[in-house]
Short mmCIF file of C-alpha atoms in Angstrom, two decimals:
data_model
loop_
_atom_site.label_atom_id
_atom_site.label_comp_id
_atom_site.label_asym_id
_atom_site.label_seq_id
_atom_site.Cartn_x
_atom_site.Cartn_y
_atom_site.Cartn_z
CA MET F 1 -6.56 33.19 3.13
CA LYS F 2 -9.84 33.56 1.28
CA ARG F 3 -10.03 31.29 -1.77
CA ARG F 4 -10.97 33.10 -4.95
CA ASN F 5 -13.20 31.55 -7.58
CA TRP F 6 -11.45 31.80 -10.95
CA ARG F 7 -14.06 29.80 -12.84
CA GLY F 8 -16.06 32.88 -13.80
CA ALA F 9 -13.00 34.58 -15.29
CA LYS F 10 -12.17 31.49 -17.32
CA GLY F 11 -15.72 31.21 -18.62
CA ALA F 12 -15.71 34.85 -19.71
CA GLN F 13 -12.38 34.43 -21.49
CA GLU F 14 -13.81 31.53 -23.45
CA GLY F 15 -16.76 33.68 -24.56
CA GLY F 16 -19.56 31.88 -22.75
CA TYR F 17 -22.30 33.37 -25.01
CA GLY F 18 -20.60 32.55 -28.29
CA GLU F 19 -19.86 36.17 -29.21
CA ALA F 20 -16.46 37.68 -29.95
CA MET F 21 -15.19 39.89 -27.14
CA THR F 22 -13.83 43.36 -27.61
CA THR F 23 -10.78 44.59 -25.76
CA GLU F 24 -13.08 46.43 -23.35
CA ASP F 25 -15.08 43.25 -22.66
CA LYS F 26 -12.05 41.15 -21.73
CA PRO F 27 -11.57 40.56 -18.00
CA ALA F 28 -8.34 41.47 -16.28
CA GLU F 29 -5.67 38.79 -16.56
CA VAL F 30 -5.36 36.38 -13.65
CA PRO F 31 -2.24 37.29 -11.68
CA GLU F 32 0.65 34.85 -11.93
CA GLY F 33 0.54 34.37 -8.17
CA ALA F 34 -3.06 33.21 -8.38
CA LYS F 35 -2.22 30.70 -11.09
CA GLN F 36 0.62 29.43 -8.97
CA ALA F 37 -1.69 29.06 -5.96
CA GLY F 38 -4.13 27.03 -8.08
CA ASN F 39 -1.35 24.74 -9.25
CA ILE F 40 -0.17 24.23 -5.69
CA GLN F 41 -3.65 23.31 -4.49
CA SER F 42 -4.00 20.88 -7.38
CA ARG F 43 -0.70 19.15 -6.59
CA TRP F 44 -1.62 18.83 -2.92
CA SER F 45 -5.31 18.04 -3.37
CA TRP F 46 -5.02 14.98 -1.10
CA VAL F 47 -3.95 16.86 2.04
CA GLU F 48 -6.30 17.52 4.96
CA PRO F 49 -7.75 21.00 4.23
CA SER F 50 -8.49 21.72 7.88
CA VAL F 51 -4.70 21.67 8.44
CA TRP F 52 -3.11 22.66 5.16
CA THR F 53 -4.47 26.07 4.21
CA SER F 54 -3.43 27.87 1.02
CA ARG F 55 -0.87 29.85 3.01
CA MET F 56 0.68 26.70 4.47
CA LEU F 57 0.73 24.96 1.10
CA THR F 58 2.57 27.92 -0.40
CA ALA F 59 5.12 27.70 2.42
CA LEU F 60 5.42 23.97 1.78
CA GLU F 61 6.10 24.51 -1.92
CA ASN F 62 8.54 27.36 -1.45
CA GLY F 63 10.30 25.75 1.50
CA VAL F 64 10.49 27.02 5.05
CA LYS F 65 13.68 28.42 6.55
CA GLY F 66 16.21 25.64 7.08
CA GLY F 67 13.66 23.10 5.87
CA VAL F 68 12.42 22.70 9.47
CA TRP F 69 8.83 23.24 10.67
CA PHE F 70 7.99 24.79 14.06
CA SER F 71 4.72 25.23 15.99
CA LEU F 72 2.81 22.21 14.67
CA ILE F 73 1.19 20.88 17.85
CA ASP F 74 -1.71 23.34 17.62
CA LYS F 75 -2.52 21.94 14.19
CA VAL F 76 -2.37 18.35 15.46
CA ALA F 77 -4.63 19.21 18.41
CA SER F 78 -7.16 21.34 16.53
CA LYS F 79 -10.73 20.12 16.88
CA ARG F 80 -11.28 20.31 13.11
CA ASN F 81 -8.29 18.06 12.48
CA LEU F 82 -9.35 15.63 15.21
CA MET F 83 -12.85 15.48 13.71
CA ALA F 84 -11.41 14.81 10.25
CA ALA F 85 -9.15 12.13 11.75
CA THR F 86 -12.17 10.55 13.45
CA GLN F 87 -13.95 10.31 10.10
CA GLN F 88 -10.88 8.64 8.56
CA VAL F 89 -10.63 6.11 11.40
CA VAL F 90 -14.34 5.33 11.18
CA ALA F 91 -14.03 4.77 7.42
CA ASN F 92 -11.16 2.31 7.99
CA LYS F 93 -13.18 0.45 10.66
CA GLY F 94 -10.89 -1.92 12.57
CA SER F 95 -11.07 -3.66 15.93
CA ALA F 96 -11.18 -2.29 19.46
CA GLY F 97 -7.96 -1.93 21.44
CA VAL F 98 -7.15 -2.77 25.06
CA ASP F 99 -9.93 -0.47 26.33
CA ARG F 100 -12.50 -2.50 24.32
CA VAL F 101 -14.00 0.68 22.86
CA SER F 102 -15.18 -0.06 19.32
CA VAL F 103 -15.28 2.43 16.47
CA GLU F 104 -19.08 2.56 16.77
CA ARG F 105 -18.96 3.26 20.49
CA PHE F 106 -16.31 5.97 20.03
CA LEU F 107 -18.45 7.59 17.35
CA GLU F 108 -21.49 7.69 19.66
CA ARG F 109 -19.66 10.10 21.96
CA ALA F 110 -17.30 11.62 19.38
CA GLY F 111 -17.91 15.19 20.54
CA ALA F 112 -16.83 14.49 24.12
CA GLU F 113 -13.93 12.29 22.95
CA ILE F 114 -12.58 14.97 20.62
CA GLU F 115 -12.90 17.62 23.34
CA GLU F 116 -10.95 15.40 25.73
CA LEU F 117 -8.23 14.63 23.16
CA HIS F 118 -7.96 18.31 22.23
CA ARG F 119 -7.50 19.27 25.87
CA GLY F 120 -5.05 16.41 26.55
CA LEU F 121 -2.84 17.28 23.57
CA ARG F 122 -2.91 20.97 24.42
CA ASP F 123 -2.14 20.42 28.13
CA ARG F 124 0.38 17.59 27.57
CA THR F 125 -1.75 15.18 29.63
CA TYR F 126 -2.59 12.85 26.73
CA ARG F 127 -0.93 9.43 27.05
CA PRO F 128 -1.40 6.62 24.54
CA GLN F 129 -2.57 3.30 25.92
CA ALA F 130 -0.99 -0.10 25.37
CA ILE F 131 -1.21 -1.76 21.97
CA ARG F 132 -3.09 -5.03 21.86
CA ARG F 133 -0.97 -7.53 19.94
CA HIS F 134 -2.04 -10.80 18.46
CA PHE F 135 -0.55 -13.02 15.81
CA ILE F 136 -2.05 -14.05 12.50
CA PRO F 137 -0.72 -16.89 10.31
CA LYS F 138 1.29 -16.03 7.22
CA LEU F 139 -0.35 -17.76 4.28
CA GLY F 140 1.94 -20.32 2.73
CA SER F 141 4.18 -20.36 5.79
CA LYS F 142 4.31 -21.76 9.31
CA GLU F 143 5.40 -18.36 10.61
CA LEU F 144 3.11 -15.97 12.45
CA ARG F 145 2.83 -12.26 11.71
CA PRO F 146 2.46 -9.84 14.67
CA LEU F 147 -0.40 -7.38 14.38
CA GLY F 148 -0.69 -4.43 16.76
CA ILE F 149 -4.07 -2.86 17.44
CA PRO F 150 -4.01 0.59 19.11
CA THR F 151 -7.15 1.92 20.78
CA VAL F 152 -9.55 3.91 18.61
CA ARG F 153 -8.71 7.16 20.43
CA ASP F 154 -4.99 6.57 19.83
CA ARG F 155 -5.69 5.86 16.17
CA VAL F 156 -7.53 9.18 15.95
CA VAL F 157 -4.56 11.07 17.42
CA GLN F 158 -2.11 9.25 15.16
CA THR F 159 -4.25 10.08 12.13
CA ALA F 160 -4.37 13.74 13.16
CA LEU F 161 -0.58 13.64 13.54
CA ARG F 162 -0.18 12.05 10.12
CA ASN F 163 -2.45 14.70 8.59
CA VAL F 164 0.06 17.30 9.73
CA LEU F 165 3.34 15.50 9.07
CA GLU F 166 2.72 13.61 5.83
CA PRO F 167 2.95 16.59 3.41
CA ILE F 168 6.14 17.79 5.11
CA PHE F 169 7.89 14.47 4.50
CA GLU F 170 6.17 13.72 1.21
CA ARG F 171 7.83 16.79 -0.29
CA THR F 172 11.24 15.20 0.34
CA PHE F 173 10.50 11.60 -0.68
CA ALA F 174 12.25 10.18 -3.74
CA ALA F 175 10.50 9.19 -6.97
CA GLN F 176 11.47 5.52 -6.68
CA SER F 177 9.55 5.07 -3.41
CA TYR F 178 5.98 3.83 -3.96
CA GLY F 179 4.69 2.32 -0.71
CA PHE F 180 2.11 4.05 1.51
CA ARG F 181 2.28 7.31 -0.43
CA PRO F 182 -0.60 9.42 -1.79
CA GLY F 183 -1.34 8.77 -5.46
CA ARG F 184 1.11 5.87 -5.67
CA GLY F 185 0.79 2.15 -5.25
CA CYS F 186 1.90 -1.35 -6.12
CA LYS F 187 0.87 -1.12 -9.77
CA ASP F 188 3.02 1.99 -10.27
CA ALA F 189 6.02 0.20 -8.78
CA LEU F 190 5.39 -2.88 -10.93
CA ARG F 191 5.13 -0.78 -14.10
CA ARG F 192 8.46 0.82 -13.27
CA VAL F 193 10.10 -2.58 -12.69
CA ASP F 194 8.72 -3.90 -15.98
CA GLN F 195 9.97 -0.79 -17.81
CA LEU F 196 13.48 -1.14 -16.40
CA LEU F 197 13.58 -4.85 -17.22
CA THR F 198 12.53 -4.33 -20.82
CA GLU F 199 15.24 -1.65 -21.12
CA GLY F 200 17.85 -4.33 -20.46
CA ASN F 201 18.37 -4.05 -16.69
CA THR F 202 18.29 -7.82 -16.24
CA TRP F 203 20.68 -8.11 -13.30
CA VAL F 204 18.66 -7.61 -10.13
CA VAL F 205 19.56 -6.98 -6.51
CA ASP F 206 16.67 -8.67 -4.70
CA ALA F 207 16.95 -7.12 -1.23
CA ASP F 208 15.17 -8.09 1.97
CA LEU F 209 15.43 -6.11 5.21
CA LYS F 210 15.19 -8.47 8.16
CA SER F 211 12.27 -7.50 10.47
CA TYR F 212 12.52 -3.90 9.31
CA PHE F 213 9.51 -2.41 11.14
CA ASP F 214 10.57 -4.09 14.40
CA THR F 215 14.24 -3.04 14.28
CA ILE F 216 14.31 0.67 13.36
CA PRO F 217 16.51 2.35 16.02
CA HIS F 218 14.39 4.86 17.94
CA ALA F 219 17.10 7.46 18.51
CA ARG F 220 18.16 7.51 14.84
CA LEU F 221 14.55 7.61 13.68
CA MET F 222 13.81 10.57 15.94
CA ALA F 223 16.94 12.32 14.65
CA ARG F 224 15.66 11.85 11.11
CA VAL F 225 12.24 13.23 12.02
CA GLY F 226 14.00 16.14 13.74
CA GLU F 227 15.58 17.12 10.42
CA ARG F 228 12.13 18.34 9.34
CA VAL F 229 10.21 18.93 12.59
CA ALA F 230 11.47 21.13 15.43
CA ASP F 231 8.29 21.28 17.53
CA GLY F 232 9.33 19.60 20.77
CA ARG F 233 5.77 18.65 21.70
CA VAL F 234 5.21 16.90 18.38
CA LEU F 235 8.50 15.04 18.81
CA GLU F 236 7.42 14.01 22.31
CA LEU F 237 4.13 12.75 20.88
CA ILE F 238 5.92 10.64 18.27
CA GLU F 239 8.22 9.21 20.93
CA SER F 240 5.23 8.32 23.08
CA PHE F 241 3.86 6.21 20.23
CA LEU F 242 7.21 4.51 19.64
CA ASN F 243 7.34 3.66 23.35
CA GLN F 244 3.76 2.42 23.68
CA PRO F 245 3.57 -0.72 25.83
CA ILE F 246 2.66 -3.94 24.02
CA LEU F 247 0.02 -6.16 25.62
CA GLU F 248 0.48 -9.72 24.39
CA GLU F 249 -2.00 -12.06 26.06
CA LEU F 250 -1.37 -11.26 29.78
CA LYS F 251 2.19 -10.01 29.32
CA GLU F 252 3.00 -6.30 28.93
CA TRP F 253 6.34 -5.00 27.70
CA THR F 254 7.79 -1.83 26.16
CA PRO F 255 9.72 -1.99 22.85
CA THR F 256 13.17 -0.43 22.69
CA GLU F 257 13.30 -0.29 18.90
CA GLY F 258 10.99 -0.47 15.91
CA THR F 259 7.75 1.23 14.99
CA PRO F 260 4.57 -0.72 15.81
CA GLN F 261 3.00 -2.62 12.93
CA GLY F 262 -0.64 -1.60 12.77
CA ALA F 263 0.01 1.94 14.01
CA VAL F 264 -1.27 4.69 11.70
CA VAL F 265 2.00 6.65 11.67
CA SER F 266 4.29 3.64 11.22
CA PRO F 267 4.35 3.59 7.38
CA LEU F 268 5.20 7.31 7.25
CA LEU F 269 8.00 6.94 9.81
CA ALA F 270 9.33 3.84 8.05
CA ASN F 271 9.45 5.70 4.72
CA ALA F 272 11.17 8.66 6.37
CA TYR F 273 13.90 6.42 7.75
CA LEU F 274 14.66 4.82 4.35
CA ASN F 275 14.37 8.06 2.38
CA PRO F 276 18.14 8.82 2.56
CA LEU F 277 18.84 5.38 1.05
CA ASP F 278 16.49 6.21 -1.84
CA HIS F 279 18.33 9.44 -2.57
CA ALA F 280 21.79 7.89 -2.11
CA MET F 281 21.03 5.17 -4.66
CA GLU F 282 19.55 7.69 -7.08
CA GLN F 283 22.55 10.00 -6.81
CA ARG F 284 24.86 7.09 -7.63
CA GLY F 285 22.84 6.25 -10.73
CA TYR F 286 21.17 3.04 -9.52
CA ASN F 287 17.65 2.13 -10.58
CA MET F 288 16.01 1.20 -7.31
CA VAL F 289 12.28 0.57 -6.89
CA ARG F 290 11.04 0.45 -3.29
CA TYR F 291 7.67 -0.33 -1.77
CA ALA F 292 7.99 0.14 2.01
CA ASP F 293 10.69 -2.34 3.13
CA ASP F 294 10.51 -4.39 -0.09
CA PHE F 295 12.87 -3.18 -2.82
CA VAL F 296 14.87 -4.22 -5.86
CA VAL F 297 17.71 -2.60 -7.78
CA LEU F 298 17.80 -3.25 -11.53
CA CYS F 299 21.18 -3.15 -13.25
CA HIS F 300 22.72 -3.70 -16.68
CA SER F 301 25.54 -5.98 -15.53
CA GLU F 302 26.66 -8.26 -12.75
CA GLU F 303 29.41 -5.82 -11.79
CA GLU F 304 26.90 -2.98 -11.41
CA ALA F 305 24.62 -5.21 -9.34
CA LYS F 306 27.50 -6.17 -7.03
CA ARG F 307 28.42 -2.50 -6.50
CA ALA F 308 24.78 -1.66 -5.76
CA LEU F 309 24.55 -4.47 -3.20
CA GLU F 310 27.75 -3.28 -1.53
CA GLU F 311 26.29 0.23 -1.29
CA ILE F 312 23.09 -1.13 0.28
CA GLN F 313 25.06 -3.27 2.74
CA ARG F 314 27.16 -0.30 3.81
CA TRP F 315 24.15 2.00 4.21
CA THR F 316 22.00 -0.46 6.15
CA ALA F 317 24.85 -1.31 8.52
CA GLU F 318 25.39 2.38 9.29
CA ALA F 319 21.62 2.81 9.78
CA GLY F 320 21.44 -0.04 12.29
CA LEU F 321 19.48 -2.33 9.96
CA LYS F 322 20.16 -5.86 8.72
CA LEU F 323 19.74 -7.47 5.33
CA HIS F 324 18.33 -10.98 5.42
CA PRO F 325 21.35 -13.25 4.78
CA THR F 326 19.54 -15.80 2.60
CA LYS F 327 16.73 -13.75 1.03
CA THR F 328 19.02 -10.97 -0.24
CA ARG F 329 20.65 -12.10 -3.50
CA LEU F 330 21.74 -11.24 -7.04
CA VAL F 331 19.55 -12.52 -9.87
CA ASP F 332 20.40 -12.90 -13.56
CA LEU F 333 17.07 -12.73 -15.37
CA GLU F 334 18.51 -14.25 -18.52
CA GLN F 335 18.80 -17.46 -16.51
CA PRO F 336 16.01 -19.55 -14.93
CA GLY F 337 15.07 -18.69 -11.36
CA GLY F 338 13.81 -15.12 -11.36
CA PHE F 339 12.63 -13.07 -8.39
CA ASP F 340 9.41 -12.11 -6.60
CA PHE F 341 8.21 -8.54 -6.09
CA LEU F 342 4.85 -7.25 -4.86
CA GLY F 343 3.01 -10.49 -5.51
CA TYR F 344 4.47 -11.16 -8.97
CA HIS F 345 7.22 -13.54 -10.10
CA PHE F 346 9.54 -12.18 -12.84
CA GLU F 347 11.62 -14.52 -14.95
CA GLN F 348 13.68 -14.90 -18.15
CA TYR F 349 13.87 -11.32 -19.37
CA GLY F 350 16.02 -10.74 -22.43
CA GLN F 351 15.87 -9.08 -25.82
CA ASP F 352 12.43 -10.54 -26.51
CA GLY F 353 10.92 -9.36 -23.24
CA GLY F 354 10.14 -11.66 -20.34
CA LYS F 355 7.55 -13.50 -18.34
CA LYS F 356 5.70 -12.75 -15.14
CA TRP F 357 2.96 -14.46 -13.22
CA PRO F 358 1.55 -14.50 -9.67
CA ARG F 359 4.17 -15.73 -7.25
CA GLN F 360 3.53 -18.98 -5.43
CA LYS F 361 2.31 -17.27 -2.25
CA SER F 362 -0.15 -15.14 -4.23
CA GLN F 363 -1.61 -18.24 -5.84
CA TYR F 364 -1.82 -19.98 -2.48
CA GLN F 365 -3.60 -16.98 -0.94
CA LEU F 366 -6.19 -16.99 -3.73
CA ARG F 367 -6.86 -20.70 -3.32
CA GLU F 368 -7.26 -20.32 0.44
CA ARG F 369 -9.86 -17.60 -0.10
CA LEU F 370 -11.72 -19.71 -2.67
CA ARG F 371 -11.70 -22.91 -0.63
CA GLY F 372 -14.17 -21.53 1.88
CA LYS F 373 -16.51 -20.44 -0.92
CA THR F 374 -16.31 -23.79 -2.75
CA ALA F 375 -16.55 -26.35 0.06
CA ARG F 376 -18.29 -29.52 -1.17
CA ASN F 377 -21.12 -29.16 1.34
CA ARG F 378 -21.82 -25.52 0.47
CA PRO F 379 -25.56 -24.72 0.51
CA GLY F 380 -27.27 -22.47 -2.02
CA SER F 381 -27.63 -22.56 -5.76
CA ILE F 382 -24.66 -22.97 -8.08
CA GLU F 383 -25.42 -19.54 -9.51
CA LYS F 384 -25.14 -18.00 -6.04
CA ILE F 385 -21.85 -19.83 -5.38
CA VAL F 386 -20.51 -18.70 -8.76
CA ALA F 387 -21.48 -15.09 -7.97
CA GLU F 388 -19.54 -15.22 -4.67
CA VAL F 389 -16.53 -16.80 -6.36
CA ASN F 390 -16.66 -14.15 -9.09
CA ARG F 391 -16.23 -11.32 -6.58
CA THR F 392 -12.93 -12.84 -5.44
CA LEU F 393 -11.78 -13.65 -8.98
CA ARG F 394 -12.53 -10.16 -10.30
CA GLY F 395 -10.52 -8.51 -7.53
CA TRP F 396 -7.60 -10.87 -8.09
CA TYR F 397 -7.75 -10.35 -11.85
CA GLY F 398 -7.60 -6.58 -11.46
CA TYR F 399 -4.14 -6.90 -9.94
CA PHE F 400 -2.74 -9.91 -11.81
CA LYS F 401 -4.08 -9.44 -15.34
CA TRP F 402 -0.55 -8.65 -16.58
CA SER F 403 0.42 -12.29 -15.95
CA GLN F 404 1.10 -15.01 -18.51
CA PRO F 405 -2.20 -16.39 -19.90
CA THR F 406 -1.32 -19.88 -18.67
CA ALA F 407 -1.52 -18.59 -15.07
CA MET F 408 -5.10 -17.46 -15.73
CA GLN F 409 -5.99 -20.81 -17.29
CA ARG F 410 -4.70 -22.71 -14.25
CA VAL F 411 -6.81 -20.67 -11.84
CA ASP F 412 -9.89 -21.05 -14.07
CA GLU F 413 -9.57 -24.81 -14.23
CA TRP F 414 -8.81 -25.24 -10.51
CA THR F 415 -11.90 -23.17 -9.60
CA ARG F 416 -14.15 -25.02 -12.05
CA GLU F 417 -12.97 -28.31 -10.60
CA ARG F 418 -13.88 -27.18 -7.09
CA ILE F 419 -17.41 -26.31 -8.25
CA ARG F 420 -17.72 -29.61 -10.13
CA HIS F 421 -17.08 -31.38 -6.82
CA ILE F 422 -20.05 -29.51 -5.32
CA VAL F 423 -22.29 -30.61 -8.20
CA ARG F 424 -21.10 -34.24 -7.94
CA ARG F 425 -21.84 -34.34 -4.23
CA ARG F 426 -25.37 -33.09 -4.84
CA HIS F 427 -25.83 -35.93 -7.30
CA LYS F 428 -24.54 -38.31 -4.59
CA ARG F 429 -21.51 -39.31 -6.65
CA ARG F 430 -18.40 -40.36 -4.79
CA GLY F 431 -14.71 -40.04 -5.55
CA MET F 432 -12.87 -37.63 -7.80
CA VAL F 433 -14.23 -35.72 -10.77
CA LYS F 434 -14.33 -37.94 -13.86
CA ALA F 435 -13.89 -37.09 -17.53
CA ARG F 436 -17.62 -37.34 -18.13
CA GLU F 437 -18.29 -34.60 -15.57
CA ARG F 438 -15.76 -32.35 -17.20
CA ASN F 439 -17.59 -32.86 -20.47
CA GLU F 440 -21.00 -32.44 -18.86
CA TYR F 441 -20.02 -29.37 -16.81
CA ASN F 442 -17.74 -27.84 -19.39
CA VAL F 443 -16.65 -24.28 -20.07
CA ALA F 444 -19.91 -23.46 -21.81
CA TRP F 445 -21.91 -24.79 -18.84
CA PHE F 446 -19.99 -22.47 -16.50
CA ALA F 447 -20.40 -19.53 -18.89
CA GLU F 448 -24.18 -20.02 -18.84
CA ARG F 449 -24.08 -19.62 -15.06
CA GLY F 450 -22.09 -16.41 -15.28
CA PHE F 451 -18.66 -17.77 -14.25
CA PHE F 452 -15.97 -15.09 -14.54
CA SER F 453 -13.19 -16.65 -16.61
CA LEU F 454 -9.85 -14.99 -15.93
CA TRP F 455 -8.43 -16.29 -19.19
CA SER F 456 -11.35 -14.94 -21.28
CA ALA F 457 -11.28 -11.58 -19.52
CA GLN F 458 -7.55 -11.27 -20.11
CA ALA F 459 -7.90 -12.26 -23.78
CA ARG F 460 -10.52 -9.53 -24.32
CA TRP F 461 -8.35 -6.99 -22.51
CA LEU F 462 -5.26 -7.85 -24.57
CA GLN F 463 -7.30 -7.69 -27.76
CA SER F 464 -8.51 -4.20 -26.82
CA LEU F 465 -4.92 -3.09 -26.20
CA ALA F 466 -3.86 -4.42 -29.60
CA GLY F 467 -6.78 -2.59 -31.22
CA ASN F 468 -5.66 0.71 -29.68
CA HIS F 469 -2.28 0.36 -31.34
#
């Protein structure tokens, strides 16, 4: 469908030359259908345009027959979509997979690679390679987190697949789901939690799905996908990704359940599987806020919270999932203890509001990142060290500036103390920082060297908010 340019009509209607228009001068009114098309394109501005044409977006908005989409494989395999997917994969960078082909090397022969992928998807000869798995430590824990790394070519195909499928499922996703969705994120989920808490929902179901991404039943997941997608070749492609072999050191094995962590399509599939839970809780009047597999339900009373937990237990059991027996609990926010959600700790909410600050793991993660930048034997000027530290502090502040001011003060002082140790070492002083150094290298001394104080930044921000009211 050829896209019309309505800007000229709008400019004429507004009288671009400053003169009043006569009836004869006025342009014809824009048809209602055209306005509707413009609104649709605006709402779906994030979709891949090489796939989602105006005609397809209109079908998406109006709904296809039976809510099921057919004939999608040609859109997945189109060269334009594969090229767009290549650009997305290159932008995300990432490591090489089992074939040791880096993003840069793939890009060097992108034309031939895309031609081969196009032909393989069209002829059903494409087969994903094994996923390279390695483990990374969980900060603040002795546990290890598995990370799967598909090959670059498989990431390109998965991205092309996501470009096609994401709008189809996004149209059905519930409002209380915030994770891995276009135009939504952690801050939106946190704002919603804070709103519900201040409205008096101080009984919380703090839910934890045990190893969610690794335990999603394949058959039930495919059945859920099949509720929206009826193209057998697309379904086969999804199954091939679910059944990709895992290469762990020298051992290769094939998973029988779960969706691989690190795979491009995994977040979308994981959201699709939990989408019925979102709608079930909403229909029963529960205030649930979910970010991927991390979710809370905020209630007015203990009885409501117990009923909500029973509903979640019933649904997860029927879906073949498990709640963590010790991490899933009921929390009364009018009592000490609180709960963690998306990096924050919430506590003691009542009629006068409540408190929140970075959870213990979030604080530990920040300190681990700063330790390397503030080692006592660090070379370079103090100003250079401060500039490097500031980059980390500014990013952290952007997410945690809604915390209690005391949390900001603690981070400021801990970081200053680390830098004081560097200065002491350069002056060949031994032992711990003394009171005289704290006086000598005080807050003003750090300010002169451009140190980014979290507490000062937050104070200025809060003052600006108060001024706007």
